[in-house]
Coordinates of C-alpha atoms and ligand atoms in Angstrom, one line a residue:
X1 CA 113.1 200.6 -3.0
X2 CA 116.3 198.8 -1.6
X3 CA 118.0 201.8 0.1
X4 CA 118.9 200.8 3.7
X5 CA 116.8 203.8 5.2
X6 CA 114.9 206.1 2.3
X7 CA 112.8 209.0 3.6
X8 CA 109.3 210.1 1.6
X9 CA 107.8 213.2 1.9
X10 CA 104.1 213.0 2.0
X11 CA 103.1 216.8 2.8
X12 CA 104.8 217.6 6.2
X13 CA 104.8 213.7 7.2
X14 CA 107.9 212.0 7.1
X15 CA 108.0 208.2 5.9
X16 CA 110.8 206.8 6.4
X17 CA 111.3 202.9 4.5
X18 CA 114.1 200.5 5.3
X19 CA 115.9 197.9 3.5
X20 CA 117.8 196.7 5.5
X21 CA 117.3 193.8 8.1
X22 CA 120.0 195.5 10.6
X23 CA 118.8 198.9 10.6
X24 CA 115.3 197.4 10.9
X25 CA 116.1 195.3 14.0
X26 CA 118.3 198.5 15.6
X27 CA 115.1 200.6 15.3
X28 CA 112.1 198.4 15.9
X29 CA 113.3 195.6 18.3
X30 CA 116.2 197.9 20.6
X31 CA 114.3 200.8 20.2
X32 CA 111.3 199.0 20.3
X33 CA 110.1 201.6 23.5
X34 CA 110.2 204.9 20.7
X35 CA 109.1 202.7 17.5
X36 CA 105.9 200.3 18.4
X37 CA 103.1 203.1 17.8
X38 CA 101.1 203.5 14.6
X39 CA 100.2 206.5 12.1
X40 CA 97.0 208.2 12.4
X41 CA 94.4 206.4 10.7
X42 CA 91.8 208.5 10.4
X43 CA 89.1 206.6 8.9
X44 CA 89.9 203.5 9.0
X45 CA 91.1 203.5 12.4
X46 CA 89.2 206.2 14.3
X47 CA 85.9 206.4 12.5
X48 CA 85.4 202.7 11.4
X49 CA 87.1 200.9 14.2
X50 CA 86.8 203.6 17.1
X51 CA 90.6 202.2 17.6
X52 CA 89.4 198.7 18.7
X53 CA 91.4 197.0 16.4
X54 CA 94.6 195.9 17.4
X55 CA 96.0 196.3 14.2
X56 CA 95.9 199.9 13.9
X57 CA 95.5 200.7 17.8
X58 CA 98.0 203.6 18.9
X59 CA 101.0 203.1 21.6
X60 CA 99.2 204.0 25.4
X61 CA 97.4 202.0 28.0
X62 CA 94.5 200.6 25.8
X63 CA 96.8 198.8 23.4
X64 CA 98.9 197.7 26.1
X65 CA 95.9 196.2 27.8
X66 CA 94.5 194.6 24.6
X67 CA 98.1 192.8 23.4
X68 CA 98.6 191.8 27.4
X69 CA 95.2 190.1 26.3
X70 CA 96.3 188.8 22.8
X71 CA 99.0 187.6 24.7
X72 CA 97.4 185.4 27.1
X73 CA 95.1 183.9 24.4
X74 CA 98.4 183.1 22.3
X75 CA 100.9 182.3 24.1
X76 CA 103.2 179.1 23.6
X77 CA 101.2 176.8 26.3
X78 CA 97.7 178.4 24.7
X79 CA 98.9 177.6 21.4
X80 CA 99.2 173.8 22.4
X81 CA 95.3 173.6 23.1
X82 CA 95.0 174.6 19.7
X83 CA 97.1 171.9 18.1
X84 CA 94.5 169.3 18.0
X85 CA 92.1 171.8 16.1
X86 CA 95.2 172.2 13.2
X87 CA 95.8 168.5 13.4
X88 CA 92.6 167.7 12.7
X89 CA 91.8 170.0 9.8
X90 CA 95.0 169.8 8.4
X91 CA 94.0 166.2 7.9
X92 CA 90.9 167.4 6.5
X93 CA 93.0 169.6 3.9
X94 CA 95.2 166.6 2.9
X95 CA 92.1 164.6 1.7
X96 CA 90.5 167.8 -0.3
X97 CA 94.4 168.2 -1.9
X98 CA 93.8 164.2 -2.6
X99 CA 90.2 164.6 -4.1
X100 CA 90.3 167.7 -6.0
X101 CA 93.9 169.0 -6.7
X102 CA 93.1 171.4 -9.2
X103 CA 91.3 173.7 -6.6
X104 CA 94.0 173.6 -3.4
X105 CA 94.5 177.7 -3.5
X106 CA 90.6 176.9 -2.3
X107 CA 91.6 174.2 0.0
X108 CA 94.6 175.8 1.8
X109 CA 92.0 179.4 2.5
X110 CA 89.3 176.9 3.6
X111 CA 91.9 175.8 6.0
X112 CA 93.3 178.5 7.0
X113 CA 89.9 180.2 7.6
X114 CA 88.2 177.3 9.3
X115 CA 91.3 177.4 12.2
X116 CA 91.3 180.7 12.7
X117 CA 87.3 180.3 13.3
X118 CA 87.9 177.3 15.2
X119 CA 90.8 179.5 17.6
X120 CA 88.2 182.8 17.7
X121 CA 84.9 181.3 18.0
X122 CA 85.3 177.6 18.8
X123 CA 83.4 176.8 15.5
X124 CA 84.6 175.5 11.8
X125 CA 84.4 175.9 8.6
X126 CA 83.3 173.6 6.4
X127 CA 83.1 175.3 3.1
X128 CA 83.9 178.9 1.9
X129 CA 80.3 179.5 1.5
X130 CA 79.7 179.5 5.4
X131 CA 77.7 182.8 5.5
X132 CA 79.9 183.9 8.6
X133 CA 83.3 183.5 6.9
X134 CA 81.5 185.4 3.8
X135 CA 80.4 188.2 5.8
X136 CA 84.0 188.2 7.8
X137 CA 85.7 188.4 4.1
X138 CA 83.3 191.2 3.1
X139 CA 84.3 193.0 6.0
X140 CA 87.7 192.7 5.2
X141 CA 87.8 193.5 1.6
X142 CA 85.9 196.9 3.0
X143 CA 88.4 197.7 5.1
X144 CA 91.2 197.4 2.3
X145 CA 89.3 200.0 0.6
X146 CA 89.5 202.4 3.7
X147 CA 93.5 201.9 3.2
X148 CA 94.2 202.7 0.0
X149 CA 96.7 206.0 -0.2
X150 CA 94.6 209.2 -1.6
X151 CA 91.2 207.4 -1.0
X152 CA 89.7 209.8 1.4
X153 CA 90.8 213.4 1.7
X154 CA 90.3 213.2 5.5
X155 CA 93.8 211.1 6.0
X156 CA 95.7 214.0 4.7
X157 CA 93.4 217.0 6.5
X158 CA 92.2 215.1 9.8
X159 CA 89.7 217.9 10.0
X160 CA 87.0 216.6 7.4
X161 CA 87.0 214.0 10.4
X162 CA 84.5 216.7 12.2
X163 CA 82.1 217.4 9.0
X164 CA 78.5 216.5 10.2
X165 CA 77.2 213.5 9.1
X166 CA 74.7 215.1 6.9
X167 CA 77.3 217.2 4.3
X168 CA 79.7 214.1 4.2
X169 CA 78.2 211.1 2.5
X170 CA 81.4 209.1 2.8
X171 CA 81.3 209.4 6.5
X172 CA 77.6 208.2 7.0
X173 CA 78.4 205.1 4.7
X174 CA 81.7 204.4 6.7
X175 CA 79.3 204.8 9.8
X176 CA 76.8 202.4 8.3
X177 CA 80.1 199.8 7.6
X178 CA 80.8 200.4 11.0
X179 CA 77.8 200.0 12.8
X180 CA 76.9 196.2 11.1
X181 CA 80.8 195.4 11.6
X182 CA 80.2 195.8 15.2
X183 CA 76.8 194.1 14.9
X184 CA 78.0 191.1 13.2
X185 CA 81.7 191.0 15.5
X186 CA 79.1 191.4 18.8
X187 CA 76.9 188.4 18.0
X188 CA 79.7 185.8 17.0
X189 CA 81.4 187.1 20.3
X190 CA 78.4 186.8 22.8
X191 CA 77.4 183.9 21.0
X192 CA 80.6 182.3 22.9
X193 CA 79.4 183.6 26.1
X194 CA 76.1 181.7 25.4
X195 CA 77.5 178.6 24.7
X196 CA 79.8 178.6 28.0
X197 CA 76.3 179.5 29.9
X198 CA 75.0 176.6 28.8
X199 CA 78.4 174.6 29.1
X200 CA 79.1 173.3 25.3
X201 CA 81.7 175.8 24.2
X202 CA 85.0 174.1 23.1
X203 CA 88.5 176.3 24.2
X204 CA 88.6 179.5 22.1
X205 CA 90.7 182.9 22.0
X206 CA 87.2 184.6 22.7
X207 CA 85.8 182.3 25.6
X208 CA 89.6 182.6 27.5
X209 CA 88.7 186.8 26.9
X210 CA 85.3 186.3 28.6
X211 CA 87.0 183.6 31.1
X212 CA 89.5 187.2 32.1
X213 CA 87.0 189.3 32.9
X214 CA 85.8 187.8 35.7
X215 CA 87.0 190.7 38.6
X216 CA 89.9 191.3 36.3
X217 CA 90.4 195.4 35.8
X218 CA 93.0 194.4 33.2
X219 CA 90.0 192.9 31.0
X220 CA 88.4 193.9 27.4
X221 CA 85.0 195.5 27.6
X222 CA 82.0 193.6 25.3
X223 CA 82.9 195.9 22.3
X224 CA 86.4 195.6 22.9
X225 CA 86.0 191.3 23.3
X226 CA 84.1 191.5 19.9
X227 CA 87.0 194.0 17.8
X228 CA 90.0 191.7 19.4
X229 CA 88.5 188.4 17.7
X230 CA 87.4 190.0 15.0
X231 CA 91.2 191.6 14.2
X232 CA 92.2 188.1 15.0
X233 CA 90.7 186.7 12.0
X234 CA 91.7 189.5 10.1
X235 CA 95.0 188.9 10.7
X236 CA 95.8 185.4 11.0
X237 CA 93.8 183.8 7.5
X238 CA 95.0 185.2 4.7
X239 CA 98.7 185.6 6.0
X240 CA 98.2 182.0 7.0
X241 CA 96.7 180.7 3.5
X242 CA 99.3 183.2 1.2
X243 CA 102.3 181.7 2.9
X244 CA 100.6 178.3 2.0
X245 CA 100.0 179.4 -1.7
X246 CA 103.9 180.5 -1.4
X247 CA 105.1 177.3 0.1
X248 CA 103.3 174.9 -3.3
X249 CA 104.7 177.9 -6.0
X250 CA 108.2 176.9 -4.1
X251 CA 107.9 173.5 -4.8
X252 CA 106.3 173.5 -7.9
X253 CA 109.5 175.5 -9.2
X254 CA 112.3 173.7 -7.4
X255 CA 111.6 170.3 -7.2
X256 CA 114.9 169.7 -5.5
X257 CA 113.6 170.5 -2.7
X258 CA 111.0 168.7 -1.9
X259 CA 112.8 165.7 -2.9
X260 CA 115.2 166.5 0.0
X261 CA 112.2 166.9 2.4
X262 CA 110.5 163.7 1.3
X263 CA 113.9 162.1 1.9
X264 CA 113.8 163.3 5.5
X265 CA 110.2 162.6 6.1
X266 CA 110.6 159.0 4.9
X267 CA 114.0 158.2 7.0
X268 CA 112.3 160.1 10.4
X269 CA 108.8 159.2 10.0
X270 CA 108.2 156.7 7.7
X271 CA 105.8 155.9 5.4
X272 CA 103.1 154.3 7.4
X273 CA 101.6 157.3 9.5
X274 CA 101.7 160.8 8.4
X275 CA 103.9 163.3 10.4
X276 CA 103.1 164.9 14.0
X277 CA 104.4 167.6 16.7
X278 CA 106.8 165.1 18.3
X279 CA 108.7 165.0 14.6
X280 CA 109.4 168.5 14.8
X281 CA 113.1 168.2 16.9
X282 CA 114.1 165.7 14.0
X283 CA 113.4 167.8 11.0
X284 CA 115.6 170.3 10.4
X285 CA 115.4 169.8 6.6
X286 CA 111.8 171.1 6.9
X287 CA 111.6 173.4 9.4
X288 CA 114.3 175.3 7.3
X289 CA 111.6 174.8 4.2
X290 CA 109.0 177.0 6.0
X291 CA 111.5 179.4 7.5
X292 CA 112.8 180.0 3.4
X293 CA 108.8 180.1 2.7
X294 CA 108.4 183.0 5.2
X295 CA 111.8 185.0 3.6
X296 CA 111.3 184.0 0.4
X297 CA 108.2 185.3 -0.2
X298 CA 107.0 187.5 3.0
X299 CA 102.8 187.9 3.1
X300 CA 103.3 191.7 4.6
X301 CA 105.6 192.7 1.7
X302 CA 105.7 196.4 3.6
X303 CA 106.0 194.5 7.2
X304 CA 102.3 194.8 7.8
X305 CA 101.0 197.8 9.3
X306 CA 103.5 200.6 9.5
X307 CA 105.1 202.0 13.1
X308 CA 105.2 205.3 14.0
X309 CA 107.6 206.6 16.8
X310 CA 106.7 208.8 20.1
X311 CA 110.0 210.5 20.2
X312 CA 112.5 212.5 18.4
X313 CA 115.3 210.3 17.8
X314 CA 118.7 209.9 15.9
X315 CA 120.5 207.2 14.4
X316 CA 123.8 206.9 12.6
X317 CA 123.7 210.6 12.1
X318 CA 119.9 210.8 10.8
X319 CA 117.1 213.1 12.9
X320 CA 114.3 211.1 12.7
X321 CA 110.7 212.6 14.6
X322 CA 108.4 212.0 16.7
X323 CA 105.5 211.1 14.5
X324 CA 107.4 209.9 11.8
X325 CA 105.6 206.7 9.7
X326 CA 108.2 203.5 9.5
X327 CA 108.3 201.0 7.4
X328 CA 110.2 197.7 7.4
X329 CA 110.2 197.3 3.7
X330 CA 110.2 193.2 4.0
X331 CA 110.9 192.7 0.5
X332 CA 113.9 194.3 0.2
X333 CA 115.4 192.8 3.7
X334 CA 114.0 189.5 2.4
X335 CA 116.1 190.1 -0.5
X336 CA 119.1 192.0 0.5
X337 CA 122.0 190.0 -1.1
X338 CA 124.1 190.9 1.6
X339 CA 122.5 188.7 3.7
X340 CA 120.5 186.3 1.2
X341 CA 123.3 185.1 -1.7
X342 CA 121.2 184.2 -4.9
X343 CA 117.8 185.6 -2.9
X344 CA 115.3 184.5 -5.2
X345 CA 116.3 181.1 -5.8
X346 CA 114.8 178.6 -2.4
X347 CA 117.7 177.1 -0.5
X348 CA 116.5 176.2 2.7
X349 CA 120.1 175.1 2.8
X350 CA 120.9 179.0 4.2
X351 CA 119.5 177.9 7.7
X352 CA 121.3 174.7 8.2
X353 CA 124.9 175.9 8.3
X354 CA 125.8 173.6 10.6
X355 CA 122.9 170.7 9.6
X356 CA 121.1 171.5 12.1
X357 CA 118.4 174.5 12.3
X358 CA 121.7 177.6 12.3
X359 CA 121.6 181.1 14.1
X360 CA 122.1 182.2 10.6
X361 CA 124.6 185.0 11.4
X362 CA 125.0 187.5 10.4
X363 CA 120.9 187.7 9.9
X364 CA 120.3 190.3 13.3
X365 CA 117.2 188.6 14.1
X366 CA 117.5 185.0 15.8
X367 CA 114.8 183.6 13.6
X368 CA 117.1 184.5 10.4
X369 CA 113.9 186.3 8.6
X370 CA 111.7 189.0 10.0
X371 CA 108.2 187.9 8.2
X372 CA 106.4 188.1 11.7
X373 CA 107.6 192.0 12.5
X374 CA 109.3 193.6 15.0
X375 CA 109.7 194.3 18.6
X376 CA 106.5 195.2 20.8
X377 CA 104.2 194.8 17.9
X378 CA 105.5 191.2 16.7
X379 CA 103.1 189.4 15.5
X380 CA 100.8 188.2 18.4
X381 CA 99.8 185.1 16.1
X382 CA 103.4 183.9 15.9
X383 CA 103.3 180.7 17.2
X384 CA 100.1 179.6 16.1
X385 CA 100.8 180.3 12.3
X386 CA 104.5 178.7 12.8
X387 CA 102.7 175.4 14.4
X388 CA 99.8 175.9 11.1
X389 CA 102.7 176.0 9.2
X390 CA 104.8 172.9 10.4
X391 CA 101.8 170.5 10.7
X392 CA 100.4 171.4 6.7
X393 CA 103.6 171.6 5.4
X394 CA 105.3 168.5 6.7
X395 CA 102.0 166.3 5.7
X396 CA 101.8 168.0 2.0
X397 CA 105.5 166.7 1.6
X398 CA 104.8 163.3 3.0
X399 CA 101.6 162.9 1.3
X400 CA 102.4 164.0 -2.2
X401 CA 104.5 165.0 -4.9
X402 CA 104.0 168.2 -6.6
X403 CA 105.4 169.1 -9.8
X404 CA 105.0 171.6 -12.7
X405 CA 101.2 171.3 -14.9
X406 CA 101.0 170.3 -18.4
X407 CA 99.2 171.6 -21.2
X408 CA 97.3 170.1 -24.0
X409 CA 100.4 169.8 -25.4
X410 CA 102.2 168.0 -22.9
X411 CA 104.2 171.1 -22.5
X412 CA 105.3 171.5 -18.8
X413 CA 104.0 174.9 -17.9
X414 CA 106.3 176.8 -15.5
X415 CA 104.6 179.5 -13.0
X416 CA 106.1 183.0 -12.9
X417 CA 107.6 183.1 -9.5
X418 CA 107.2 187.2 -9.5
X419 CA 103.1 186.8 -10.0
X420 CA 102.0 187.9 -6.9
X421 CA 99.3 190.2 -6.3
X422 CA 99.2 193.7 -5.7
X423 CA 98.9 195.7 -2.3
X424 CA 100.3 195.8 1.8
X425 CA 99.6 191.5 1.8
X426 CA 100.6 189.6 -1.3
X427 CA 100.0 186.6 -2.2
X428 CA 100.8 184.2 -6.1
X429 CA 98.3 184.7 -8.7
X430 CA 96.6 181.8 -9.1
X431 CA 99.1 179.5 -10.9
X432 CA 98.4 175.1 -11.7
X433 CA 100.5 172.5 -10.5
X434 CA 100.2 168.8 -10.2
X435 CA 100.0 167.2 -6.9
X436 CA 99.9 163.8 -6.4
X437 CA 100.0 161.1 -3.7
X438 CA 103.3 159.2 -3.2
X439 CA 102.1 155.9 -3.2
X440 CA 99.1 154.2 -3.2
X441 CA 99.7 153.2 0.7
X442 CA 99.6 156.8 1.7
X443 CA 96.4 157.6 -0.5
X444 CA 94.8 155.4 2.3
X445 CA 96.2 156.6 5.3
X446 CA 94.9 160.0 4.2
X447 CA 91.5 158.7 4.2
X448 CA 91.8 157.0 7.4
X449 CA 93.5 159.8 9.1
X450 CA 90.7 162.0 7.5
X451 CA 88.1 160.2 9.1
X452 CA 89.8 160.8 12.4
X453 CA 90.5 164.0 11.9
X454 CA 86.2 164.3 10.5
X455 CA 85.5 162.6 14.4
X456 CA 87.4 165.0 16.3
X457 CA 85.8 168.4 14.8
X458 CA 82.0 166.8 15.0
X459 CA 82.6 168.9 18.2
X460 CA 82.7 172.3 17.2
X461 CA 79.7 173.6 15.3
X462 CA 79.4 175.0 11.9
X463 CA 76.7 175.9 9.1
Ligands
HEM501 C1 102.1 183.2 8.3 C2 101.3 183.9 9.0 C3 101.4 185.3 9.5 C4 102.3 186.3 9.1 C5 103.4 186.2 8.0 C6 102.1 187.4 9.9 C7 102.8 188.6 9.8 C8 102.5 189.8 10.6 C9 103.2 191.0 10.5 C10 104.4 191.3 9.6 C11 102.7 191.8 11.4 C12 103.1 193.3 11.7 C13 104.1 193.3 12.8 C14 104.7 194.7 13.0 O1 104.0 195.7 13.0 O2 105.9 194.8 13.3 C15 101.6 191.2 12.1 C16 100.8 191.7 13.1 C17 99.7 191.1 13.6 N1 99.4 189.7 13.5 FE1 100.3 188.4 12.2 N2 101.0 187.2 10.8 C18 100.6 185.9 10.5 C19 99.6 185.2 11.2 C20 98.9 185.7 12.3 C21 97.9 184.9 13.0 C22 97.7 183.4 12.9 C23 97.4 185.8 13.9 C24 96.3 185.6 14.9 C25 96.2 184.5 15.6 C26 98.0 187.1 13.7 C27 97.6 188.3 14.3 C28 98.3 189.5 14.2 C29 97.8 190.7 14.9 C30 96.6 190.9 15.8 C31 98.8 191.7 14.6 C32 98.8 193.2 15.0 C33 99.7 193.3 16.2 C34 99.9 194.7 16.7 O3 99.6 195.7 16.0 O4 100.2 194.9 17.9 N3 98.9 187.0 12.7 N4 101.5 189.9 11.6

């Protein structure tokens, strides 16, 4: 679909889909005030989550409450408490990428699991066999099954919603899914409040929540505590380790480009310590490689969870109503060629029009992609995935070279840059590559940094 605004019928619902990064921007940043609710979601929203869930929370004072408190645990300075933890495992994740390279889709959702654990809970990850990133991942996969159009007759006739428990058997089991959710979310979230009782709990999202409530009326009740973390995780991991997955199919296929980067890295930073924060400001090159990553290949290829509006409205000529379902089809804004020349081809070249990091005119939206959403219900997890981002990024570059796989024949195999899974977050199929380190000097400051980085997380607990 790459009409600039397409409306679907779905019984007396409109859905309305853009394509176009303008018309996206007009409607969900200006008109952010009408556009930042959600659709109904009966079951996945009302009867598995009660609405706790940030995610799929409707406009009104609960949700503002709850993102005022997203906000406080995410913003710019409480990001920079979180640095060290990404440091740290991001030097972790160079080593695995150094040991075995064959298994780095593994490596880069260990990652991106264990820092969002870290952030939530103040604990890691140390393998994906950890029984609470298991049960976390269970949960999730679950709730994609509460999503999928047609799945339960209840979305389309809210009614069934009121069936007693005992004639509906898909309503006791979504109850039952429920009821352990909250079980499991409650422990990991009181467990926090334990540990700062007895004065060994490291800076987390969830310990700043419990921090809050003290005489605060603006602060999250337990249950609510529990479902903000827990949408937290959701959220943040596999967006985090798809974009990663995204970022090594980019370079595998246009080797260009990281041959620019590395030419950066090695004039700015050398080759005798891997990057850091303070490189940032003299980077451009690669900054501009993970903005393309994000347009190139957005995670939420339907802008994540759809809007809904709270008033009739009209724009250029259209009646659009109150109630109406909106999607910011990213895909097609990604790849509008009015904006993006040659769209599927990585030039991180389109964000350095002047060199240096560009406004990228005539891109509405100051960031020149919109892979993090719109207006009031931008992602809340902006910062921290950009800084995730930076820090693995720029050391993968440094650290190694990554080129197309080989088979038994010698024959360079070349990934299908259109594999990508199926559903509302995408990610490659799995795909091989080869990735290997620079020089032998670097393969030792991995170690070494490794070690350090192995010191620092001692601290935070894990099974
Ligand atoms: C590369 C990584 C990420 C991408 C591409 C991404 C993308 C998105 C998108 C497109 C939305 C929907 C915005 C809208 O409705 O307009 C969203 C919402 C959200 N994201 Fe992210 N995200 C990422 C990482 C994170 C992280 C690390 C966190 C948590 C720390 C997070 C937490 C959330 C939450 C809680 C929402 C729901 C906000 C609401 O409904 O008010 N995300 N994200």
């Amino acid at each position: 679909m790459y009409g600039s605004l397409v409306t679907v019928w779905t019984g007396r619902r409109p859905t309305i889909v853009i394509g176009d990064p303008k018309v996206a921007c007009d409607l969900l940043d200006r008109r952010s005030v009408i556009y930042s609710s959600r659709p109904r979601f009966v079951v996945m929203g009302e009867l598995f989550t009660n609405n706790d869930s940030l995610l799929t929370m409707p406009h009104g004072d609960k949700w503002r409450k709850t993102r005022k408190n997203f906000h406080m645990g995410l913003h710019r300075r409480a990001c920079e408490s979180y640095k060290p933890i990404q440091e740290a495992e991001s030097q972790r994740l160079t080593r695995d990428l150094l040991v075995t390279p064959e298994v780095f889709g593994k490596h880069l959702e260990r990652y991106a699991s264990s820092v969002m654990i870290c952030v939530a809970y103040g604990r890691r990850v140390d393998s994906l066999e950890d029984p609470i990133v298991k049960k976390i991942y269970d949960r999730m996969a679950y709730m994609s099954t509460l999503n999928v159009p047609g799945a339960f007759w209840a979305e389309s006739f809210p009614i069934l919603k009121l069936i007693p428990d005992c004639l509906a058997p898909w309503k006791r089991e979504v109850k039952r899914r429920a009821k352990d959710s909250t079980e499991m979310l409650s422990r990991l979230a009181l467990d926090v409040r334990d540990r700062m009782k007895k004065g060994d709990a490291p800076a987390s999202f969830t310990k700043t929540l419990w921090e809050r409530r003290e005489g605060n009326p603006e602060a999250l009740s337990e249950r609510e505590i529990a479902y903000a973390t827990g949408s937290l995780f959701g959220a943040g991991s596999d967006t985090s380790s798809a974009t990663l997955m995204s970022f090594f199919l980019a370079m595998t296929c246009f080797p260009r480009v990281a041959a620019e980067a590395q030419e950066e890295l090695d004039r700015v930073v050398g080759r005798d310590r891997s990057p850091t924060w303070s490189d940032e400001p003299n980077l451009p090159y690669c900054r501009a490689v993970i903005k393309e990553t994000l347009r190139w290949r957005p995670v939420a290829v339907m802008g994540g969870t759809p809007h809904a509006s709270i008033k009739d409205d009209q724009y250029n000529g259209h009646f659009i109503p109150k109630g109406a379902t909106i999607l910011g089809n990213l895909w097609a804004i990604h790849h509008n060629e009015k904006y993006f020349k040659d769209s599927h081809d990585f030039i991180p070249e389109r964000y350095l029009g002047s060199g240096k990091i560009d406004r990228m005119e005539p891109y509405p939206h100051r960031d020149g992609h919109s892979a993090f959403g719109w207006g009031r219900r931008i992602c809340p997890g902006k910062q921290l995935a950009e800084n995730s981002l930076f820090i693995t990024i720029t050391r993968v570059l440094w650290a190694f070279n990554i080129s197309k796989a080989t088979d038994k024949h010698g024959q360079e195999i070349t990934p299908n840059i259109f594999a990508y899974t199926d559903g509302f977050n995408s990610k490659p199929q799995p795909f091989q590559c080869r990735i290997r380190s620079r020089t032998p000097g670097i393969q030792q400051i991995i170690e070494r940094e490794a070690r350090l980085g192995e010191q620092f997380l001692d601290k935070y607990e894990c099974n």
